[in-house]
mmCIF file of C-alpha atoms and ligand atoms in Angstrom:
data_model
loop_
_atom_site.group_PDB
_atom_site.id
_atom_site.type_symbol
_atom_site.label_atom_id
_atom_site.label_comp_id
_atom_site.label_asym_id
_atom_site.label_seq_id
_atom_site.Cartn_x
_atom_site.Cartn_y
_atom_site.Cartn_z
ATOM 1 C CA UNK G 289 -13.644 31.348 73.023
ATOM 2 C CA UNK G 290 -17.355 31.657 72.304
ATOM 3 C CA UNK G 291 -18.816 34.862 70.648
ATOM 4 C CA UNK G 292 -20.880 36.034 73.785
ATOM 5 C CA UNK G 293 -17.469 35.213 75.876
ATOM 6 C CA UNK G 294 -15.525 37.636 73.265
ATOM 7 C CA UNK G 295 -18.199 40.448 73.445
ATOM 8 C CA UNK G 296 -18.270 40.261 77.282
ATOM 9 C CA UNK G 297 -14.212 40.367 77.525
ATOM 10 C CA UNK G 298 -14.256 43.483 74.934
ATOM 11 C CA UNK G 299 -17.560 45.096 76.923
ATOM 12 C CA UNK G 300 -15.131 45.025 79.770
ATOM 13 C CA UNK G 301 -12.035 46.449 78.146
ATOM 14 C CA UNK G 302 -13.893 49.212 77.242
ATOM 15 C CA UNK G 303 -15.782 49.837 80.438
ATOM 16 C CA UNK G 304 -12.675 49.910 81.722
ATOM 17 C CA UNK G 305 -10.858 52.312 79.516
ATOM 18 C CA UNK G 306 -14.078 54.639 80.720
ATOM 19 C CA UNK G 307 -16.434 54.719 78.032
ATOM 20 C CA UNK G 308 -20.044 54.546 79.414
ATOM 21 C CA UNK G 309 -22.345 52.604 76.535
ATOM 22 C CA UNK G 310 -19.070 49.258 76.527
ATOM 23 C CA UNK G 311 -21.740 47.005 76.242
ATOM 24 C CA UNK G 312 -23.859 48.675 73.107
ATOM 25 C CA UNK G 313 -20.113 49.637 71.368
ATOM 26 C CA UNK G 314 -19.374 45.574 72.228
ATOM 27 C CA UNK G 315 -22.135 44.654 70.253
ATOM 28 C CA UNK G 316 -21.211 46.873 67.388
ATOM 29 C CA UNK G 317 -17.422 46.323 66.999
ATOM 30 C CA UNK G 318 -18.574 42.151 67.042
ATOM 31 C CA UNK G 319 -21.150 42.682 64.576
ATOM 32 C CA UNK G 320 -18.636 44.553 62.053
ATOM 33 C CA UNK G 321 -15.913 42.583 62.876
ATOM 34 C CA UNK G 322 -15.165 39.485 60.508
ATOM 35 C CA UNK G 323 -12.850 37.343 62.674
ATOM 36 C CA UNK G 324 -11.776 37.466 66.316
ATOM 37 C CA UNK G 325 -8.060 39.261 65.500
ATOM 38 C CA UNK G 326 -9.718 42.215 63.719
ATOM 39 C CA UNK G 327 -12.658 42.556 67.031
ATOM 40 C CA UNK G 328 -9.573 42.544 69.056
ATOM 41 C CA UNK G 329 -7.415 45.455 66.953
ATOM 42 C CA UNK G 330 -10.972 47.192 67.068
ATOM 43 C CA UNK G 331 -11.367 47.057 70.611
ATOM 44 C CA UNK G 332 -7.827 48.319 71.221
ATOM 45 C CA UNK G 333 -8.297 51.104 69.224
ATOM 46 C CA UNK G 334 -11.555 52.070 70.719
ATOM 47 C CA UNK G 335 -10.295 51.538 74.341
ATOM 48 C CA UNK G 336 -7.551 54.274 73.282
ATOM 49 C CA UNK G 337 -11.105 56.331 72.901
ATOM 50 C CA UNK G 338 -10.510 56.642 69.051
ATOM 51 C CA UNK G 339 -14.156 57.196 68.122
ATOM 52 C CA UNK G 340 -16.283 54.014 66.817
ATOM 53 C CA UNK G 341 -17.527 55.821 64.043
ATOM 54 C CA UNK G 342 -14.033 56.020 62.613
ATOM 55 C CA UNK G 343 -13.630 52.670 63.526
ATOM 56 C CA UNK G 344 -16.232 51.068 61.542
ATOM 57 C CA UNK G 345 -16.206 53.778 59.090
ATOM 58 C CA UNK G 346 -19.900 54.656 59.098
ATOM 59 C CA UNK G 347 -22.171 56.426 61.684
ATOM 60 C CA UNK G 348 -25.989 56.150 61.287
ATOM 61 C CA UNK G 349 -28.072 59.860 60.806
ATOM 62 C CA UNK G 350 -31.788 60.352 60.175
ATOM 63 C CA UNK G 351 -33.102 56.958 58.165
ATOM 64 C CA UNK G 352 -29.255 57.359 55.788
ATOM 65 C CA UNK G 353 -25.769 55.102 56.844
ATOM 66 C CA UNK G 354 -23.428 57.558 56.234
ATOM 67 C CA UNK G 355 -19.320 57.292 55.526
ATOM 68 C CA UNK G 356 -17.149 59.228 58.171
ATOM 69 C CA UNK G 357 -13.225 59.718 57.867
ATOM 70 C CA UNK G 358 -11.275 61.582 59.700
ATOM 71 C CA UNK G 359 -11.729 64.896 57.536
ATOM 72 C CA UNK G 360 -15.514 64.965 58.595
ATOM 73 C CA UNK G 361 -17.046 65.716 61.823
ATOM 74 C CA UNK G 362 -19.347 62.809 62.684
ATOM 75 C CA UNK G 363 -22.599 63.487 62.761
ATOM 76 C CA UNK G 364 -25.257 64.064 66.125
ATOM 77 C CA UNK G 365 -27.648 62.944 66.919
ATOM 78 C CA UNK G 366 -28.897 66.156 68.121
ATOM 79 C CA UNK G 367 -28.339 68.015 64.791
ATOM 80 C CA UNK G 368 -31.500 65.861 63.841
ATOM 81 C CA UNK G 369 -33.327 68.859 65.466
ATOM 82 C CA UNK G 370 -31.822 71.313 62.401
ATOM 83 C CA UNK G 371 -33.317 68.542 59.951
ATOM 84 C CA UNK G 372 -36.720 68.364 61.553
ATOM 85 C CA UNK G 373 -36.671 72.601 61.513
ATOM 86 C CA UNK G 374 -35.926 72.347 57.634
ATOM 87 C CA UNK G 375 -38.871 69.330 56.659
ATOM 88 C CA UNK G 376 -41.131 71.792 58.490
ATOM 89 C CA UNK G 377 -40.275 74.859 56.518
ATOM 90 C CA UNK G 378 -39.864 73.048 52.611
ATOM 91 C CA UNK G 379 -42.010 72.186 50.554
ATOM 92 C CA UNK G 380 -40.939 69.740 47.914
ATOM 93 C CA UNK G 381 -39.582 71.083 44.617
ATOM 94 C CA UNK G 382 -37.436 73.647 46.732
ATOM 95 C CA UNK G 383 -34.118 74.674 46.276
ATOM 96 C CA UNK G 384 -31.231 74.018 49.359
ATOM 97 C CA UNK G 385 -28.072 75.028 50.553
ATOM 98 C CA UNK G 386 -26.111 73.627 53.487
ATOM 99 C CA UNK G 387 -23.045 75.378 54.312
ATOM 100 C CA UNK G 388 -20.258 73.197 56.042
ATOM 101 C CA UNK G 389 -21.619 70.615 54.787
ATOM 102 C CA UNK G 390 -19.044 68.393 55.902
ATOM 103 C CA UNK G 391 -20.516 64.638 55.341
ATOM 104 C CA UNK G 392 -24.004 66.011 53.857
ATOM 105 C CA UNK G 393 -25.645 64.788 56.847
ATOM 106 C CA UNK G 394 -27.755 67.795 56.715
ATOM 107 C CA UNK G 395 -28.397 68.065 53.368
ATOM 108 C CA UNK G 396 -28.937 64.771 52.558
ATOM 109 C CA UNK G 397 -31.561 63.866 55.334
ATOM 110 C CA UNK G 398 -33.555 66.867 53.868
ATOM 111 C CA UNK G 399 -33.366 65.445 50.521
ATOM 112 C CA UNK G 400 -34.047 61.918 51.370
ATOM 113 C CA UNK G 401 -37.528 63.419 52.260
ATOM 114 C CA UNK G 402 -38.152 65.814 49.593
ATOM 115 C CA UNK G 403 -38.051 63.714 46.239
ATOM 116 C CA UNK G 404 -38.253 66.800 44.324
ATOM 117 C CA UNK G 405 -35.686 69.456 45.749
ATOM 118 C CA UNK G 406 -32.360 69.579 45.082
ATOM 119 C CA UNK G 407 -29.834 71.366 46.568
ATOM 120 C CA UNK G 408 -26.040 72.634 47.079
ATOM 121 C CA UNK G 409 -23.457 71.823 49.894
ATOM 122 C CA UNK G 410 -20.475 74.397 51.019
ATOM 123 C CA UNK G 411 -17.686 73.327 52.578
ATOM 124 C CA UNK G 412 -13.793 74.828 52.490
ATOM 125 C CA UNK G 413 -12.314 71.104 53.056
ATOM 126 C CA UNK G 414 -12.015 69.411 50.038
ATOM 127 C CA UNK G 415 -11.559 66.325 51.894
ATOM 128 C CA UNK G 416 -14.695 66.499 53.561
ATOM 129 C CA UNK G 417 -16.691 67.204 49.906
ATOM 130 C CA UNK G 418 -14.972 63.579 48.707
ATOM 131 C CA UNK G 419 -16.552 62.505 51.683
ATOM 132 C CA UNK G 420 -19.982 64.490 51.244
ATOM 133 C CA UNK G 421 -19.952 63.014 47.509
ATOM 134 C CA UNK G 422 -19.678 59.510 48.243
ATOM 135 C CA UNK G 423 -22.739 59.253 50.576
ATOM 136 C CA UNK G 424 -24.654 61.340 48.320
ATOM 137 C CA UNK G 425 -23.667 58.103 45.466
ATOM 138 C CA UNK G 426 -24.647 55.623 48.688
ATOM 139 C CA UNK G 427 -27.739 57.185 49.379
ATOM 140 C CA UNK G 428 -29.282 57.338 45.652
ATOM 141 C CA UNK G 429 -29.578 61.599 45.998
ATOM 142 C CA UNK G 430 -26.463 61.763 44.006
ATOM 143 C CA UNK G 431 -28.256 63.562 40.972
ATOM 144 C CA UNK G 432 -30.235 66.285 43.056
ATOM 145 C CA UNK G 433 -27.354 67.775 45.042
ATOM 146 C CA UNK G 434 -23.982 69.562 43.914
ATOM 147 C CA UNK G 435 -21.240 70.025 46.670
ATOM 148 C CA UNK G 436 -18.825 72.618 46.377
ATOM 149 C CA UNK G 437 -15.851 73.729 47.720
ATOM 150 C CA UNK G 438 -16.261 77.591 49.170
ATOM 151 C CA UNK G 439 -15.840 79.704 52.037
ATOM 152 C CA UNK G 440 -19.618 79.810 53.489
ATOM 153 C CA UNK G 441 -21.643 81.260 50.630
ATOM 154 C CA UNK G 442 -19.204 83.373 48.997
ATOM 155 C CA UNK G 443 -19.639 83.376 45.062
ATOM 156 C CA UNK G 444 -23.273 81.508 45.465
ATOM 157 C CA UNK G 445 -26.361 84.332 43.744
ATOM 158 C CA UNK G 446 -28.663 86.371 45.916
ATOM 159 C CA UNK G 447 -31.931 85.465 46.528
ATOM 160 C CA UNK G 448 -31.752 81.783 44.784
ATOM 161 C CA UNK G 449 -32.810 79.484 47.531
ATOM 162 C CA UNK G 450 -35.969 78.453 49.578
ATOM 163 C CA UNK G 451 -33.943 77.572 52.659
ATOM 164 C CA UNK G 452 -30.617 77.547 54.102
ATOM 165 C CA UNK G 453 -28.918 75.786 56.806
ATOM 166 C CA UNK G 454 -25.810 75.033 58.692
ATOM 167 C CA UNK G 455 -24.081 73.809 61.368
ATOM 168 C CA UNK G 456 -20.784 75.693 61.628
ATOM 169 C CA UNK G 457 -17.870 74.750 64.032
ATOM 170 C CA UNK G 458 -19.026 76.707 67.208
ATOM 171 C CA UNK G 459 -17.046 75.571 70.166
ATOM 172 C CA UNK G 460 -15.153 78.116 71.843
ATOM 173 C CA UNK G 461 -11.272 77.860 71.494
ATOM 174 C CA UNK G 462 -10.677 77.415 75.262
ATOM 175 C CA UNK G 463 -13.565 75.147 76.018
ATOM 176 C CA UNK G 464 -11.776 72.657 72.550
ATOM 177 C CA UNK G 465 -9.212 71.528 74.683
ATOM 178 C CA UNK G 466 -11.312 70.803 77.650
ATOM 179 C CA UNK G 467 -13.272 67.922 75.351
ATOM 180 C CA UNK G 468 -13.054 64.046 75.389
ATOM 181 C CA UNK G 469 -10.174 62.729 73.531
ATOM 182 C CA UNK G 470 -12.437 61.140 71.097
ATOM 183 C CA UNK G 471 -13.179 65.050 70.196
ATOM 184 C CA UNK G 472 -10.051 66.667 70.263
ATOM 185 C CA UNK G 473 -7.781 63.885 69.159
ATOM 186 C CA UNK G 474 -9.767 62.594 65.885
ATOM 187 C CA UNK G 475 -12.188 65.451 64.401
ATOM 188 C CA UNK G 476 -11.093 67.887 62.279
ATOM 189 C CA UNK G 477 -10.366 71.531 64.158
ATOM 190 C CA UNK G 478 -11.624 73.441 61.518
ATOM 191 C CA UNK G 479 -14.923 71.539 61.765
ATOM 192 C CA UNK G 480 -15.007 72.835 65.408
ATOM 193 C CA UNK G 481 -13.110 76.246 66.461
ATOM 194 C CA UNK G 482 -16.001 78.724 67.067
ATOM 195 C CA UNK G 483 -13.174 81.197 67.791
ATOM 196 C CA UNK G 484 -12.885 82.982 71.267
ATOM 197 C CA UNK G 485 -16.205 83.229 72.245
ATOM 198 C CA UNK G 486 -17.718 80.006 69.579
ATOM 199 C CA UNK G 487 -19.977 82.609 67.722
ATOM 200 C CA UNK G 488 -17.033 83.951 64.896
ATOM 201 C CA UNK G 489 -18.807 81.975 62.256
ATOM 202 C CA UNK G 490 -22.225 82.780 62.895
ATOM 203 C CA UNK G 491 -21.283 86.807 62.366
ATOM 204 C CA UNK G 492 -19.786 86.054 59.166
ATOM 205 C CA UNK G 493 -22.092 83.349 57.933
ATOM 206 C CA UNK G 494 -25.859 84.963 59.587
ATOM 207 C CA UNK G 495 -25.847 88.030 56.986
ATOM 208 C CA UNK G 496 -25.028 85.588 54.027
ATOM 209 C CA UNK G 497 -27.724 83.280 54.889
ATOM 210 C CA UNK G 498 -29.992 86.210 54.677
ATOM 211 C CA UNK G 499 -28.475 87.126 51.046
ATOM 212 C CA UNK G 500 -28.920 84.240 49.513
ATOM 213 C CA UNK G 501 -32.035 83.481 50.663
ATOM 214 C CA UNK G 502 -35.061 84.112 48.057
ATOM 215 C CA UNK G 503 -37.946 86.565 49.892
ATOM 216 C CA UNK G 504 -40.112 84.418 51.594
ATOM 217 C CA UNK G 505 -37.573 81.944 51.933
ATOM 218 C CA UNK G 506 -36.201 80.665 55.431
ATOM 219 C CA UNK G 507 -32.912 79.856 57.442
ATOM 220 C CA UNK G 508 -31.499 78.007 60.220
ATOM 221 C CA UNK G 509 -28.755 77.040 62.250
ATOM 222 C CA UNK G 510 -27.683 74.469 64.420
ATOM 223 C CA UNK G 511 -26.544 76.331 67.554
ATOM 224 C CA UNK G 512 -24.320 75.250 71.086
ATOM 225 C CA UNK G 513 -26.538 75.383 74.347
ATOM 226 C CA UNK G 514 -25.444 78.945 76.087
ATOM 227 C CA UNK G 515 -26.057 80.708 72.287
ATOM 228 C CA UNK G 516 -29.322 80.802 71.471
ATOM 229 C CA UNK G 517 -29.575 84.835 72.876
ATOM 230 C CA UNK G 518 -26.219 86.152 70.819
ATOM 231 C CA UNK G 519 -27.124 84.395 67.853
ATOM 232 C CA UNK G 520 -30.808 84.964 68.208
ATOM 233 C CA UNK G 521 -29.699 88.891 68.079
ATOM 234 C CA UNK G 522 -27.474 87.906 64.746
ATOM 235 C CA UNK G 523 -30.372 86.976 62.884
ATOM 236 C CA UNK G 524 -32.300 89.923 63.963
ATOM 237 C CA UNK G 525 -29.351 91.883 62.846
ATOM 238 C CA UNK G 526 -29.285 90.760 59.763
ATOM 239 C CA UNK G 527 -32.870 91.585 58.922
ATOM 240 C CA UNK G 528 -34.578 87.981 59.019
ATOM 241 C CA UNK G 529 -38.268 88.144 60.713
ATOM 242 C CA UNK G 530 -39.590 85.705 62.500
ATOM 243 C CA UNK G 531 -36.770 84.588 64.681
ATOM 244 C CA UNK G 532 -37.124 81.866 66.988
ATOM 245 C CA UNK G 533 -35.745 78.779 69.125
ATOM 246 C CA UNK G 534 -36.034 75.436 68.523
ATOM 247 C CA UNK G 535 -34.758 73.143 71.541
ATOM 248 C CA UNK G 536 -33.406 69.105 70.599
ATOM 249 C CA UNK G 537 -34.712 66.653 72.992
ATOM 250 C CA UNK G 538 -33.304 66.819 76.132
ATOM 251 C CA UNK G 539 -34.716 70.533 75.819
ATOM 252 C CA UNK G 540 -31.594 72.293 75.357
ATOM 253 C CA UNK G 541 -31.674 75.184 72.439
ATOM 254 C CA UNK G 542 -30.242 73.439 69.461
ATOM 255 C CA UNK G 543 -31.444 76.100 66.257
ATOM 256 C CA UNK G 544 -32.510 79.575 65.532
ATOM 257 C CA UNK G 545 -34.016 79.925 62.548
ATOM 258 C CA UNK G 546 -35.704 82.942 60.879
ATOM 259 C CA UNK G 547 -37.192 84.194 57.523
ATOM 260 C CA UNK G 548 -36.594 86.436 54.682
ATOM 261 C CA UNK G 549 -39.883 88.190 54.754
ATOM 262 C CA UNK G 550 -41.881 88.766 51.009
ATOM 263 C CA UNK G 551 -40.919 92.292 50.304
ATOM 264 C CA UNK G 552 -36.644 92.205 51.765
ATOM 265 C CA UNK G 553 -34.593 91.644 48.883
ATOM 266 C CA UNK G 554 -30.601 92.623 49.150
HETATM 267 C C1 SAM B 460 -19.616 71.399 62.772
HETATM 268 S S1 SAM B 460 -19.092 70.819 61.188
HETATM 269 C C2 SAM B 460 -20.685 70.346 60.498
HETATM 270 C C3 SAM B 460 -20.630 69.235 59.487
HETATM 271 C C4 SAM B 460 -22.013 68.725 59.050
HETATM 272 N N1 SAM B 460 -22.790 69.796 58.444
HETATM 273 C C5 SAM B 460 -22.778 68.135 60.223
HETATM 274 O O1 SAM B 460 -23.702 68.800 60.719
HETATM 275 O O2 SAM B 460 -22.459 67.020 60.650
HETATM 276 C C6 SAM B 460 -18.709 72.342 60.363
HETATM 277 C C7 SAM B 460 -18.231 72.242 58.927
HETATM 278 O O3 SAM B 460 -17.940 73.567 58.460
HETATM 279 C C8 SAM B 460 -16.813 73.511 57.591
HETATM 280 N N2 SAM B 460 -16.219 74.849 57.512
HETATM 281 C C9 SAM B 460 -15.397 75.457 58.407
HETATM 282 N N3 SAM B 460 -15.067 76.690 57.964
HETATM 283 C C10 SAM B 460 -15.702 76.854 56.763
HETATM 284 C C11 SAM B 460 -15.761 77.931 55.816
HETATM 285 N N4 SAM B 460 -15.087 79.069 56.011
HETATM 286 N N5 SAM B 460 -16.510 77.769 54.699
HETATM 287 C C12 SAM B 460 -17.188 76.602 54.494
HETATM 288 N N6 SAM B 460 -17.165 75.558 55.350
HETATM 289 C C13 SAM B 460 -16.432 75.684 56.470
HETATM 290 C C14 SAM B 460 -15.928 72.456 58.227
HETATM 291 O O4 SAM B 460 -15.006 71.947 57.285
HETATM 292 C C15 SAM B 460 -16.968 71.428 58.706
HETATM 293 O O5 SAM B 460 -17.200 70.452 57.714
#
């Protein structure tokens, strides 16, 4: 069997077991795979709708190759939005935290741009910070960021950073078990359960953003498309000025974001 004749007979399995880009994940799985047997075991795993992330091991974000296991949520494309928000609101030398940092996606797209700032990454699984670690070592930022295991920013100082950001689990509980199998069945639960109504972490996690923050200093967080007005409301709550939308691009809301202004220190 020729190459071209195995991609098209995998493009087909997949197509088949319903996933829409079989062609594109074809080319993928043949690229990584180094004989026909393993494209074959990858195929079958994929067609089961395991995600081909995990299959390969790696998922592309910003200009960075990052590792994903099953302990990390793979990272969106859309969260790219957070990462543009943060560029626009650092200047280099500043300090960072991410909380839920899960991969360092976040954190390290912001610091593949700033060669100067440094920064800190929260999560509560440990698994995920092994995970976080190792990409920071395969992306050369190794020595500017320190991840941490911690329960959003509990234990980190007041007013010590320039910005904050996060993308906490904020799916609704119900709305979980409605997702694609490639959701429910392979990423981690706690890297997704919003609680009953999706927003439980942003009321814990809006007033510690604001905390930590230094005056003057700004924060942001990736948010689902129906939450921009409850969680807009958080951050006013919590004192930050400024707050506004940002929307990805397909235009749907995707981060509110606000500042600590000059003179609020608590
Ligand atoms: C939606 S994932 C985001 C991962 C990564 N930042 C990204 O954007 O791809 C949320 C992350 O929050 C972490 N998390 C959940 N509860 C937490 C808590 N109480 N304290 C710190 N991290 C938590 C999860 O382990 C998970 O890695």
């Amino acid at each position: 069997m020729t190459r071209d004749d195995l991609k098209s007979e995998i493009a087909a399995w997949l197509r088949a077991a319903g996933i829409d880009e079989a062609a594109l994940e074809a080319r993928h799985i043949l690229a990584a795979a180094s004989s026909e047997a393993e494209a074959r075991d990858m195929a079958q795993r994929r067609a089961a709708r395991e995600p081909l992330s995990l299959i390969l091991g790696n998922q592309p974000f910003w200009t960075l190759d990052l590792r994903v296991t099953p302990d990390v949520l793979t990272p969106r494309a859309d969260t790219e939005t957070l990462v543009e928000w943060a560029l626009s609101h650092l200047a280099d030398g500043g300090r960072v935290v991410d909380l839920g940092t899960g991969s360092g996606a976040i954190l390290l797209a912001i610091l593949s741009e700033r060669p100067n700032a440094s920064g800190v990454g929260i999560d509560s699984s440990a698994a995920a910070l092994q995970v976080a670690e190792e990409n920071a070592r395969r992306n050369n930022l190794a020595d500017r960021c320190d991840f941490r295991a911690g329960n959003w920013a509990d234990g980190l100082p007041g007013n010590a950073f320039d910005l904050a950001v996060s993308n906490p689990p904020y799916i609704a509980s119900a709305v979980l078990e409605t997702l694609d199998p490639e959701v429910t069945d392979h990423e981690p639960y706690l890297a997704l359960d919003g609680g009953a109504d999706g927003l439980d972490c942003y009321r814990l996690l809006v007033p510690q953003l604001f905390r930590i923050l230094r005056p003057g200093g700004h924060a942001a967080v990736e948010i689902g498309y129906d939450q921009a007005e409850a969680v807009n409301a958080l951050f006013a709550a919590a004192g930050f000025a400024d707050v506004a939308l940002s929307r990805d691009l397909a235009g749907n809301p995707r981060v509110i974001s606000g500042q600590k202004t000059e003179t609020q220190s608590r």
